[in-house]
Coordinates of C-alpha atoms in Angstrom, one line a residue:
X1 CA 24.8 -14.4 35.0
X2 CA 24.3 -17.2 32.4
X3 CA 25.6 -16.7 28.5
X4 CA 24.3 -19.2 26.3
X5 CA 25.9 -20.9 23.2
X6 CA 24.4 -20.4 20.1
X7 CA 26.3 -23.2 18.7
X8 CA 25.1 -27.1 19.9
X9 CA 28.0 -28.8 21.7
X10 CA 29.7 -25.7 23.1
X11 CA 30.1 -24.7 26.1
X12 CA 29.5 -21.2 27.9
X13 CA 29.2 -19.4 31.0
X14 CA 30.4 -16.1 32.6
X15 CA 28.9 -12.5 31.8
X16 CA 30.1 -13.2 27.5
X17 CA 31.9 -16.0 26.3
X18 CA 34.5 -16.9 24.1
X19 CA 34.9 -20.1 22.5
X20 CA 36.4 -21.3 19.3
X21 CA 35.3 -24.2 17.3
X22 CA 38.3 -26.0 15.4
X23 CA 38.0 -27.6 11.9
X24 CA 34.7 -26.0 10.7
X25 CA 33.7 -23.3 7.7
X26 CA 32.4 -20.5 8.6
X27 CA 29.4 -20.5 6.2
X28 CA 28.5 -24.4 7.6
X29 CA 28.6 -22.4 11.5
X30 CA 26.4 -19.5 10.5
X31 CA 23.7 -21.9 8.6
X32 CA 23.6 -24.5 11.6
X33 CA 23.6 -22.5 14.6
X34 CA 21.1 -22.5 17.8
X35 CA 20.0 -20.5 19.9
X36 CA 18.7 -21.0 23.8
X37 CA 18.9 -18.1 25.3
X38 CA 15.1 -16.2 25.9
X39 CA 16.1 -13.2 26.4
X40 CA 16.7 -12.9 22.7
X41 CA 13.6 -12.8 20.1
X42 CA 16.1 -14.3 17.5
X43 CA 19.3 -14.9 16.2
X44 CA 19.4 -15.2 12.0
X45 CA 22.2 -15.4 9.4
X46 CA 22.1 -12.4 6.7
X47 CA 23.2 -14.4 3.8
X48 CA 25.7 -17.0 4.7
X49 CA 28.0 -15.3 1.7
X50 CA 28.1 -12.2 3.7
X51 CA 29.5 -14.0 7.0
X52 CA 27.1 -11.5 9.1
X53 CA 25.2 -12.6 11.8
X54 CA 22.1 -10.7 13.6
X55 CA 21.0 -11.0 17.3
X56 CA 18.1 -8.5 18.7
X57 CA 17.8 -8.2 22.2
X58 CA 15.4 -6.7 24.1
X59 CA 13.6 -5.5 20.3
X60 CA 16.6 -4.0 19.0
X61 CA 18.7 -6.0 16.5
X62 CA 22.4 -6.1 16.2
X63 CA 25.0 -7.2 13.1
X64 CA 27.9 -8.8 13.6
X65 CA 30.7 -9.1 10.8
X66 CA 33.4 -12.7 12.5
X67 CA 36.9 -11.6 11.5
X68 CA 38.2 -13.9 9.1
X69 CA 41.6 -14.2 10.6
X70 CA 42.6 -18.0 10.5
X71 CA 45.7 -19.9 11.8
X72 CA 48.2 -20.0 9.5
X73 CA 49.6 -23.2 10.8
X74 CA 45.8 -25.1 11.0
X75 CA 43.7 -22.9 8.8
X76 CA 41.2 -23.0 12.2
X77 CA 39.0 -19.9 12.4
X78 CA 38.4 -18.7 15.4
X79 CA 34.7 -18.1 15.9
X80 CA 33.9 -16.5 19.7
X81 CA 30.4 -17.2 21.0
X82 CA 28.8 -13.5 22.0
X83 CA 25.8 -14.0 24.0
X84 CA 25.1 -12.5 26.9
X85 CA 22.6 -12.0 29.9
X86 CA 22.4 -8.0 29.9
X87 CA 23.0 -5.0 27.6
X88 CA 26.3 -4.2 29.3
X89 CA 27.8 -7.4 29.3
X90 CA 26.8 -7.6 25.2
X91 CA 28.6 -4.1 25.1
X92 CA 31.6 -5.8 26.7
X93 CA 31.7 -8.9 24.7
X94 CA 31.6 -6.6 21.3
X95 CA 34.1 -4.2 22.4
X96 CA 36.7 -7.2 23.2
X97 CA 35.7 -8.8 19.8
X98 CA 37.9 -7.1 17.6
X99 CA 41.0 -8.7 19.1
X100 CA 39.4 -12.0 19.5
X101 CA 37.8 -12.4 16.8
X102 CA 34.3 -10.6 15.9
X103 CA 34.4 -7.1 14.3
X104 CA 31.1 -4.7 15.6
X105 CA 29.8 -3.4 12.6
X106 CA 26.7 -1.2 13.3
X107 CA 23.7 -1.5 15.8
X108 CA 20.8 -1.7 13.7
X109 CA 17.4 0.0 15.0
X110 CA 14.1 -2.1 13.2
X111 CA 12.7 -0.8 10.2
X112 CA 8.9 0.2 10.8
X113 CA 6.3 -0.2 8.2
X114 CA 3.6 3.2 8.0
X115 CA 2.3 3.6 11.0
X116 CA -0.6 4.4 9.7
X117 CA -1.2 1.1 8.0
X118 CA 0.2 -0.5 10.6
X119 CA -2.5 0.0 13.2
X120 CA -5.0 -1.0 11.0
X121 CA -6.4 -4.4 11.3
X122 CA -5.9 -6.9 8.9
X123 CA -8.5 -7.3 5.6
X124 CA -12.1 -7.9 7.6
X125 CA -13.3 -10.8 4.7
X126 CA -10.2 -13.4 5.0
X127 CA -10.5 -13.3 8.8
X128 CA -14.1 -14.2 8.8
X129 CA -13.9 -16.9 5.8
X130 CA -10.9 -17.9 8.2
X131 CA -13.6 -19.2 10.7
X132 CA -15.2 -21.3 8.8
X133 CA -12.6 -24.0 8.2
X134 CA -13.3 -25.2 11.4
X135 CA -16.5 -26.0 10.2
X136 CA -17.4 -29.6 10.1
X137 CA -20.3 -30.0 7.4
X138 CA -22.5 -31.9 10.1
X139 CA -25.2 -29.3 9.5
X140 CA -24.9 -29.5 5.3
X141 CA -22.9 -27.4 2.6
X142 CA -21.3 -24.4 3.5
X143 CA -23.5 -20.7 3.3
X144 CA -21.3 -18.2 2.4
X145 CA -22.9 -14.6 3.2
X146 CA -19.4 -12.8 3.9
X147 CA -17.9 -10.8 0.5
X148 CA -20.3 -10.1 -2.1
X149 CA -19.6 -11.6 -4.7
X150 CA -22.6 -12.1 -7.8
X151 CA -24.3 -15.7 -6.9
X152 CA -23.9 -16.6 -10.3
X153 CA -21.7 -16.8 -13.5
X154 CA -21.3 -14.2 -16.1
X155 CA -22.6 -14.4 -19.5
X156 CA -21.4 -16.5 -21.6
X157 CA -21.3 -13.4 -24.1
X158 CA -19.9 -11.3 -21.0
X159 CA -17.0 -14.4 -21.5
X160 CA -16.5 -14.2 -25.1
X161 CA -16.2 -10.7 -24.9
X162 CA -13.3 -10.7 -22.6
X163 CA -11.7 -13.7 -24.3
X164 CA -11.8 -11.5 -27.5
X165 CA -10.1 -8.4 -25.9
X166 CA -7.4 -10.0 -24.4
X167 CA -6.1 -11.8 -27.0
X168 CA -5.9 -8.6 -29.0
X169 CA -2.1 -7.6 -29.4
X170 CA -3.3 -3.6 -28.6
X171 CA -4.8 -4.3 -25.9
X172 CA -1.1 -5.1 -23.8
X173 CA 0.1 -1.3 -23.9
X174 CA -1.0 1.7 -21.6
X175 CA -4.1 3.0 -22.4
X176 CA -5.9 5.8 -21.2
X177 CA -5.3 7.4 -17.9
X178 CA -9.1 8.6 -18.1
X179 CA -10.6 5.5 -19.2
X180 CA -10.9 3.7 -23.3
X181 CA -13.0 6.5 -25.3
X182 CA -15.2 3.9 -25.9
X183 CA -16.3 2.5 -22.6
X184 CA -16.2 6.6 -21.3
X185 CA -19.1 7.1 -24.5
X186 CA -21.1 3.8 -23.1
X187 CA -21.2 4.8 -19.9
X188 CA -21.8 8.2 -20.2
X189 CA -25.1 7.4 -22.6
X190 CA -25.7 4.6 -20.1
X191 CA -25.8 6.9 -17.5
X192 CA -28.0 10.0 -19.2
X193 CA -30.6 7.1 -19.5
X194 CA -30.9 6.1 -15.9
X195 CA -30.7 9.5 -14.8
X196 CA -32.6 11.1 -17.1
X197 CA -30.3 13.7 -17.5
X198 CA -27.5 14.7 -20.5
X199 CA -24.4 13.4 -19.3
X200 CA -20.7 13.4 -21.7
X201 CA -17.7 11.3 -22.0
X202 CA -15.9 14.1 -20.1
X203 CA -18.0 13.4 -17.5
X204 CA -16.5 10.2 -16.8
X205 CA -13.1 8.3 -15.5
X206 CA -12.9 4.5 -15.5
X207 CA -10.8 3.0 -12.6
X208 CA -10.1 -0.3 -11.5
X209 CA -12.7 -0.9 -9.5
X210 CA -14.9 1.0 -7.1
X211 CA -12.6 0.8 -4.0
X212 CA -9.9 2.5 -6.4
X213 CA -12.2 4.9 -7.4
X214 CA -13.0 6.1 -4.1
X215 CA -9.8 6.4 -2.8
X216 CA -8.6 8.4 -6.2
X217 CA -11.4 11.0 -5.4
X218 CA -10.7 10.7 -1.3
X219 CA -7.4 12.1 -2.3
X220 CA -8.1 14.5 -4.7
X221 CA -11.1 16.1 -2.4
X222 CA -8.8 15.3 1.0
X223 CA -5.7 16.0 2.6
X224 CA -4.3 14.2 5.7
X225 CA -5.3 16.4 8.6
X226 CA -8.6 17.3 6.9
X227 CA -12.1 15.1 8.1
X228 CA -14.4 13.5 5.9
X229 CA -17.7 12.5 6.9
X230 CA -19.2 8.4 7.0
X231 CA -22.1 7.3 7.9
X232 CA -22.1 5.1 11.1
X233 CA -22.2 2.1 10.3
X234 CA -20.1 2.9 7.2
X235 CA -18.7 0.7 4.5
X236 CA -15.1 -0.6 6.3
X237 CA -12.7 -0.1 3.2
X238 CA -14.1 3.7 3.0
X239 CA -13.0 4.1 6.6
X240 CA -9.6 2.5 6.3
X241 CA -8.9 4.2 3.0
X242 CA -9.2 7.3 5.3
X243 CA -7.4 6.1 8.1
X244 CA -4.1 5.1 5.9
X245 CA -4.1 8.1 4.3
X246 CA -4.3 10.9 7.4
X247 CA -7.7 11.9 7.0
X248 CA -9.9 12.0 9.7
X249 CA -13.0 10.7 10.0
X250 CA -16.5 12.1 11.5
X251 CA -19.8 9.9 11.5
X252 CA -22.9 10.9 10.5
X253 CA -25.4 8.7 12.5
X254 CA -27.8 6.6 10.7
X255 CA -31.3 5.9 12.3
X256 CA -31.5 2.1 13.2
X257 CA -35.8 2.8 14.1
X258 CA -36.1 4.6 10.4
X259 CA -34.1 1.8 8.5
X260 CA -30.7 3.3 9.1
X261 CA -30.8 6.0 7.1
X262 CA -28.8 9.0 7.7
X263 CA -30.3 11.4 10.1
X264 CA -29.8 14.9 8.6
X265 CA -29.0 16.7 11.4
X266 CA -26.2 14.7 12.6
X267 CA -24.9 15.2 8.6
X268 CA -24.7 18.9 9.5
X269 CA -23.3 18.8 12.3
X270 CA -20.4 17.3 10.8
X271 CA -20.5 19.6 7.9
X272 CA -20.2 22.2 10.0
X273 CA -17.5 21.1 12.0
X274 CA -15.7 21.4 8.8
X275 CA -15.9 18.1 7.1
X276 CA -15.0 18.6 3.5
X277 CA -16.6 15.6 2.2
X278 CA -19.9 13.9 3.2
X279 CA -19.5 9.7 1.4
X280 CA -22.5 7.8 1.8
X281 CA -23.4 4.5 0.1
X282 CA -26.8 3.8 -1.4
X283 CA -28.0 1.3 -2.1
X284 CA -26.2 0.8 0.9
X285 CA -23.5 -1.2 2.2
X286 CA -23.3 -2.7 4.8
X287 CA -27.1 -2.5 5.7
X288 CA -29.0 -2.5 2.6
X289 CA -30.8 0.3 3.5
X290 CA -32.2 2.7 0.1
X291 CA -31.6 6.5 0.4
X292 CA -35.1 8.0 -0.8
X293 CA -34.2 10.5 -4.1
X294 CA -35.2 13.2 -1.4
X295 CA -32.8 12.6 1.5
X296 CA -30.0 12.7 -1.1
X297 CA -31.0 16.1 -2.2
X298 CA -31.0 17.1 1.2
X299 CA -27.8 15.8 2.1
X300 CA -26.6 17.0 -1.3
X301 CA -28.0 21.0 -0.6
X302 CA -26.1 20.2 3.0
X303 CA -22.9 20.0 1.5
X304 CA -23.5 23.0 -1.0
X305 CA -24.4 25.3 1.6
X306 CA -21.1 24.5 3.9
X307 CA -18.8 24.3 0.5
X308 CA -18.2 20.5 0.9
X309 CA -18.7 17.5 -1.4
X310 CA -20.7 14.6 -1.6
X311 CA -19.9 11.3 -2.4
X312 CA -22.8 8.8 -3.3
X313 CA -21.0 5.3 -4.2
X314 CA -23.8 3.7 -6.4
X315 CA -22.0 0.1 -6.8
X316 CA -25.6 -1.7 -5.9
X317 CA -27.6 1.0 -8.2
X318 CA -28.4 -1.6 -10.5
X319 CA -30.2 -3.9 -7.7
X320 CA -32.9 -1.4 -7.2
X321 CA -36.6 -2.7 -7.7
X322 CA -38.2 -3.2 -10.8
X323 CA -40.1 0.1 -11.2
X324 CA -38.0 2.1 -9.0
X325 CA -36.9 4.7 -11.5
X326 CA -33.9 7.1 -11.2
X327 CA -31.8 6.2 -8.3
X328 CA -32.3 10.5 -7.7
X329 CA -32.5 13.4 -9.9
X330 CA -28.9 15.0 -8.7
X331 CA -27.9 15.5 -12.1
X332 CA -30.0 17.7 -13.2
X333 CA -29.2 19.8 -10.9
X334 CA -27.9 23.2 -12.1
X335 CA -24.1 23.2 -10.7
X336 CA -24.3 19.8 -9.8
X337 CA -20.7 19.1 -10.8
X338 CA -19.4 21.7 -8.3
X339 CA -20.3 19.6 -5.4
X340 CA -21.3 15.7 -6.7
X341 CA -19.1 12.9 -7.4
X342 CA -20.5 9.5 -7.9
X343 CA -19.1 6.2 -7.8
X344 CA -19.8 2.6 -9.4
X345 CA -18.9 -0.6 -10.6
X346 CA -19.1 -3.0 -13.3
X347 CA -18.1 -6.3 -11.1
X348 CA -21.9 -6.9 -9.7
X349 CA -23.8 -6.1 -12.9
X350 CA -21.7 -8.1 -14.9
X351 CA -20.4 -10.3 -12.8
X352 CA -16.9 -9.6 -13.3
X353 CA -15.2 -8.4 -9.9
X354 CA -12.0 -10.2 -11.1
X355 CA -11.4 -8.3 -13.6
X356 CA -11.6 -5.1 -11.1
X357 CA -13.6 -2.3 -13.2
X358 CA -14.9 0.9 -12.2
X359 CA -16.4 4.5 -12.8
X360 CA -16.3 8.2 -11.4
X361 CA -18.9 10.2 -12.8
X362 CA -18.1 14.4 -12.0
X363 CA -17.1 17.3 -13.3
X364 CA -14.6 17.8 -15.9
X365 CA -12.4 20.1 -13.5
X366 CA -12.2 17.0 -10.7
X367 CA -11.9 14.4 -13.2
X368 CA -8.1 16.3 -13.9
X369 CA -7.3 15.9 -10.3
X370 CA -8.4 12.4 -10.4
X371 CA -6.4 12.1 -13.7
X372 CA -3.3 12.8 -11.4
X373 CA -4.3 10.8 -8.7
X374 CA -4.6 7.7 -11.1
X375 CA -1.7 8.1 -13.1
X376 CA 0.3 7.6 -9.9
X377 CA -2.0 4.9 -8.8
X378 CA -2.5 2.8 -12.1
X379 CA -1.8 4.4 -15.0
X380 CA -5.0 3.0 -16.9
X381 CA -7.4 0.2 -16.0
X382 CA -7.5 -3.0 -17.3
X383 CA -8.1 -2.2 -20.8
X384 CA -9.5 -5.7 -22.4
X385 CA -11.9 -5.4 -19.8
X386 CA -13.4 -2.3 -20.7
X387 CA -14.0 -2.8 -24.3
X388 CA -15.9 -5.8 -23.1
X389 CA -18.1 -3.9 -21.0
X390 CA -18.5 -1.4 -23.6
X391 CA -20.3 -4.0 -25.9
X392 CA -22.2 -5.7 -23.4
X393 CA -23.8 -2.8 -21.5
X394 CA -26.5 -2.6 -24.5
X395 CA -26.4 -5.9 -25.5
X396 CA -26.5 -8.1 -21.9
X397 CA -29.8 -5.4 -20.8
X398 CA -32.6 -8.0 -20.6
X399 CA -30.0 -10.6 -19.0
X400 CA -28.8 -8.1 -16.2
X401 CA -32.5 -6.7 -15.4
X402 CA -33.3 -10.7 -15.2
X403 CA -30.4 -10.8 -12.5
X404 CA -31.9 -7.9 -10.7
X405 CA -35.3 -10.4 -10.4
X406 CA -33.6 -12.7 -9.3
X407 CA -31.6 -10.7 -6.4
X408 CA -35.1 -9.5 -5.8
X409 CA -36.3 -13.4 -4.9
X410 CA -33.6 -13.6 -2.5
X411 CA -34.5 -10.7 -0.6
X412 CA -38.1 -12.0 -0.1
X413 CA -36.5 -15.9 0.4
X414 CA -34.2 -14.1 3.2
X415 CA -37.8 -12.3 4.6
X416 CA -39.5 -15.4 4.8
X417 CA -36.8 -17.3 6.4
X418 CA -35.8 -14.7 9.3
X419 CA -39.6 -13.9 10.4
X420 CA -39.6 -17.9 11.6
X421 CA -36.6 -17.3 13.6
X422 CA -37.7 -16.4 17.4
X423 CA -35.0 -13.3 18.0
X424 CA -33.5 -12.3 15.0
X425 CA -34.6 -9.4 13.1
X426 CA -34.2 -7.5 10.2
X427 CA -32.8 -4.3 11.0
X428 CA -32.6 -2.7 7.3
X429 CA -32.4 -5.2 3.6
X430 CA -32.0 -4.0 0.2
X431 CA -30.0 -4.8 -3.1
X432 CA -27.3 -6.7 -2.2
X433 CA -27.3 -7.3 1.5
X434 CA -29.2 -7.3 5.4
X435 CA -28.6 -6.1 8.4
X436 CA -29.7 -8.7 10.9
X437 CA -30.4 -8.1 14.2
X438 CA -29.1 -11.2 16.6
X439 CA -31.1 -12.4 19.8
X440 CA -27.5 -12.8 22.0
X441 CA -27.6 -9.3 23.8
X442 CA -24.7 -10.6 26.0
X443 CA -21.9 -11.4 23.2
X444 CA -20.5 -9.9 20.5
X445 CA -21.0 -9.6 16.8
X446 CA -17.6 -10.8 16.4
X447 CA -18.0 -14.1 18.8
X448 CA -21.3 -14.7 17.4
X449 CA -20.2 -14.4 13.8
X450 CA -17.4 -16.3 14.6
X451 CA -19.5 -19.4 16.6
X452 CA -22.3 -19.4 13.2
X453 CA -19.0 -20.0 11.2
X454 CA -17.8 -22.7 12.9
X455 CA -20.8 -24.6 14.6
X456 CA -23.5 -24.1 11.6
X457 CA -21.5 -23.5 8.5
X458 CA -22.5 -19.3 8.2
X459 CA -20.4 -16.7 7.2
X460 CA -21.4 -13.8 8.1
X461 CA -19.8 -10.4 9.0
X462 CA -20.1 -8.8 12.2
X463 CA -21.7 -5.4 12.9
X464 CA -18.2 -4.0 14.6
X465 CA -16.9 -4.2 11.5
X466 CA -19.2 -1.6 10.3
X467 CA -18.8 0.9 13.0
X468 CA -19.4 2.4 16.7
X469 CA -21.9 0.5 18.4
X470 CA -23.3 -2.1 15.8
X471 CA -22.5 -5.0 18.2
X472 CA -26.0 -6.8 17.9
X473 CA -26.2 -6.9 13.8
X474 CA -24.4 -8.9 11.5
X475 CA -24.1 -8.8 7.5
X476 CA -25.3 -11.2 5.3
X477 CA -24.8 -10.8 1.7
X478 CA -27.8 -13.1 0.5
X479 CA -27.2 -12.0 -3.0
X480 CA -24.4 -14.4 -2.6
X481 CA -26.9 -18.0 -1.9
X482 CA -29.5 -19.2 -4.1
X483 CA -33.0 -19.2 -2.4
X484 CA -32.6 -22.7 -1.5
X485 CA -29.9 -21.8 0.2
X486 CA -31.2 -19.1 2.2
X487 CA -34.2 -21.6 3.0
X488 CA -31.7 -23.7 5.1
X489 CA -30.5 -20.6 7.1
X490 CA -33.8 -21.0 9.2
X491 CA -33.0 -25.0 11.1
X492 CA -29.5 -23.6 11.5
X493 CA -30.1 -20.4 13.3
X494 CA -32.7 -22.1 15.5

């Protein structure tokens, strides 16, 4: 067996060694030592104060405590060297350490993170945007079609607004847990007049964002143990919000020949399997894809009739086309509190995602659950924010419906661009994003989302992201690139 000195210009051998270096401080030996033995993953000081060294081997990590005996004639301190080639031979070296010199203080088994976080992958967008610094530029600027993010500034107004709120000293305390009375009255009137339907302030619960809102009502609707129902492909962050909290998750399959929209009797299926919440996305992310006012109220009876909730995140609502009307008529339903919850978010209308603003719109019995849920979670959301918003929801109208033109453009830029391109095919497009069809049958989303990065400068996302069995689509975000932009998607893809 060969032991190893963690110390340079010391000598070891045998099963353990001892070896003690003259003339030299403790603190300098546990800041400069080395290690070369591979059977350990590492070898660390804990604070060169402390005197306490840690070895793991073989994944389990072990402190040491040197005794700080020194010779009264030399003031040496004896420092052994305990390394070893097996468990047993580690044993021995410890349990002879307390009369040469080393005191065993505890074996100390690795902390763990969650387990259920833990087998989650890492956030999907910085690992794709990750690819792209391998890009050269030989084939022009970089097309970013990953995270959707508005392709354009905010309002100078929008700017003012927030500048304005922020500096005011009563903005910086707590506000809240529901939302600012003020943005909860906007909204709610904002609301009534899309929908067409009367809709209060006690209706409504700002939150910090749309994925915060979500995951507020996941928990206040779910337990861990219980299922919730996705659509396949679903939006990722719905699906890990699940995952990390326990819930389980059934999928609702979405018909990629009829635009992938959820095919109803899948959704029951899952219903009644017990699924206590159906979530669906519309206008939908990640395909694009529209739910017709009449599908939603047929997935919305669905979830009466087995006792279950729906959840329709709206956070593109406001990219529907010109002329579209109500996104659905669900509010005027007679009960409708007792089974809808809807979702949005200010960051795409306004342009604003950094300054992480959202809205659940339910009953008032939920919205006390959710009250709980978020004064664990945040307390309030930012509150400078939302007496910006409150302003500029009337006033910034015209300017936002202009946006939602422009969005529009895009889409047709996008149409024009991929019916040139031999292969690739639009699978579903809408609001914000499209779900492209690629020609390579033989690779995966993930290595040809990864090779566009790279070779041509496109960030996309691929369709595993999304869900089971979406290996030959990828995401693009084109509200992200200006139609010039889009134009030049076309020599790159060929």
């Amino acid at each position: 067996m060969q032991c190893v000195s963690i110390f340079p210009n010391v000598s070891a051998g045998g099963d353990y060694c001892e070896q003690s270096l003259q003339g030299a401080l403790l603190p300098q030996l546990i800041t400069n030592f080395s290690v070369g033995h591979s059977r350990y993953s590492g070898l660390r000081p804990v604070a060169p104060e402390s005197h306490r060294i840690i070895c793991s081997l073989n994944g389990q990590d072990r402190s040491f405590r040197p005794r700080q005996s020194s010779n009264s004639a030399t003031g040496e301190i004896p420092l052994p060297i305990l390394l070893a080639s097996s468990d047993k031979a580690v044993e021995k070296a410890i349990d002879i350490g307390v009369a040469i010199g080393f005191k065993r203080i505890i074996d100390m088994p690795a902390a763990e993170a969650n387990s259920l976080i833990a087998r989650l992958s890492p956030p999907p967008i910085p690992s794709v945007i990750a690819w792209s610094r391998e890009y050269s530029g030989g084939r022009g600027p970089l097309i970013d079609l990953s995270q959707a993010v508005p392709g354009y500034p905010a309002h100078p107004e929008m700017l003012r607004l927030l500048g304005e709120a922020a500096s005011s000293q009563a903005m910086t305390g707590y506000g809240p847990i529901e939302g600012e009375a003020v943005l909860r009255d906007a909204y709610a009137l904002h609301v009534s007049e899309v929908y067409r339907a009367p809709i209060q302030a006690e209706n409504i619960h700002i939150t910090s964002g749309c994925n915060q809102a979500f995951m507020s009502v996941a928990i206040a609707l779910a337990g861990a143990g219980d299922t919730v129902a996705l659509t396949n492909p679903f939006y990722f962050n719905h699906e890990t919000t699940l995952a990390m909290l326990g819930i389980k998750r059934a999928l609702v399959q979405c018909d990629a020949t009829n635009g992938f929209l959820p095919d109803i009797a899948s959704a029951e299926q899952a219903l009644a399997a017990g699924a206590r919440v159906l979530a669906v996305v519309t206008p939908n992310n990640p395909t694009g894809a529209v739910y017709p006012p009449a599908l939603l109220r047929e997935l919305f009876l669905l979830c009466r009739k087995y006792g279950a909730w729906l959840i329709i995140d709206e956070t593109y609502r406001d990219f529907l086309a010109e002329g579209y009307g109500p996104p659905h008529a669900l509010l005027s339903e007679p009960g409708w509190e007792d089974t809808l919850v809807l979702l949005y978010s200010f960051s795409k209308s306004f342009c604003i995602p950094g300054h992480r603003l959202g809205a659940v719109t339910a009953g008032p019995k939920l919205l006390a659950e959710i009250t709980k849920v978020m004064d664990n979670m945040q307390i309030c959301a930012p509150r400078s924010a939302q007496h910006a918003v409150a302003a500029a929801l009337p006033i910034l109208a015209d300017w936002r419906a202009g946006n939602r033109l422009e969005i529009a453009r895009r889409a047709d830029a996008l149409k024009g661009t991929m019916s040139e391109l031999p292969g690739w095919d639009i699978a579903a497009i809408g609001a914000y994003f499209a779900f492209i069809r690629h020609p390579f049958a033989d690779q995966s989303s993930t290595t040809v989302a990864e090779r566009l990065a790279k070779q041509v400068g496109i960030i996309s996302i691929p369709g595993s992201y999304f869900g089971e069995g979406q290996e030959r689509y990828l995401r693009l975000a084109f509200a992200n690139a200006d139609v010039a932009s889009i134009g030049l998607l076309g020599e790159r893809l060929r």
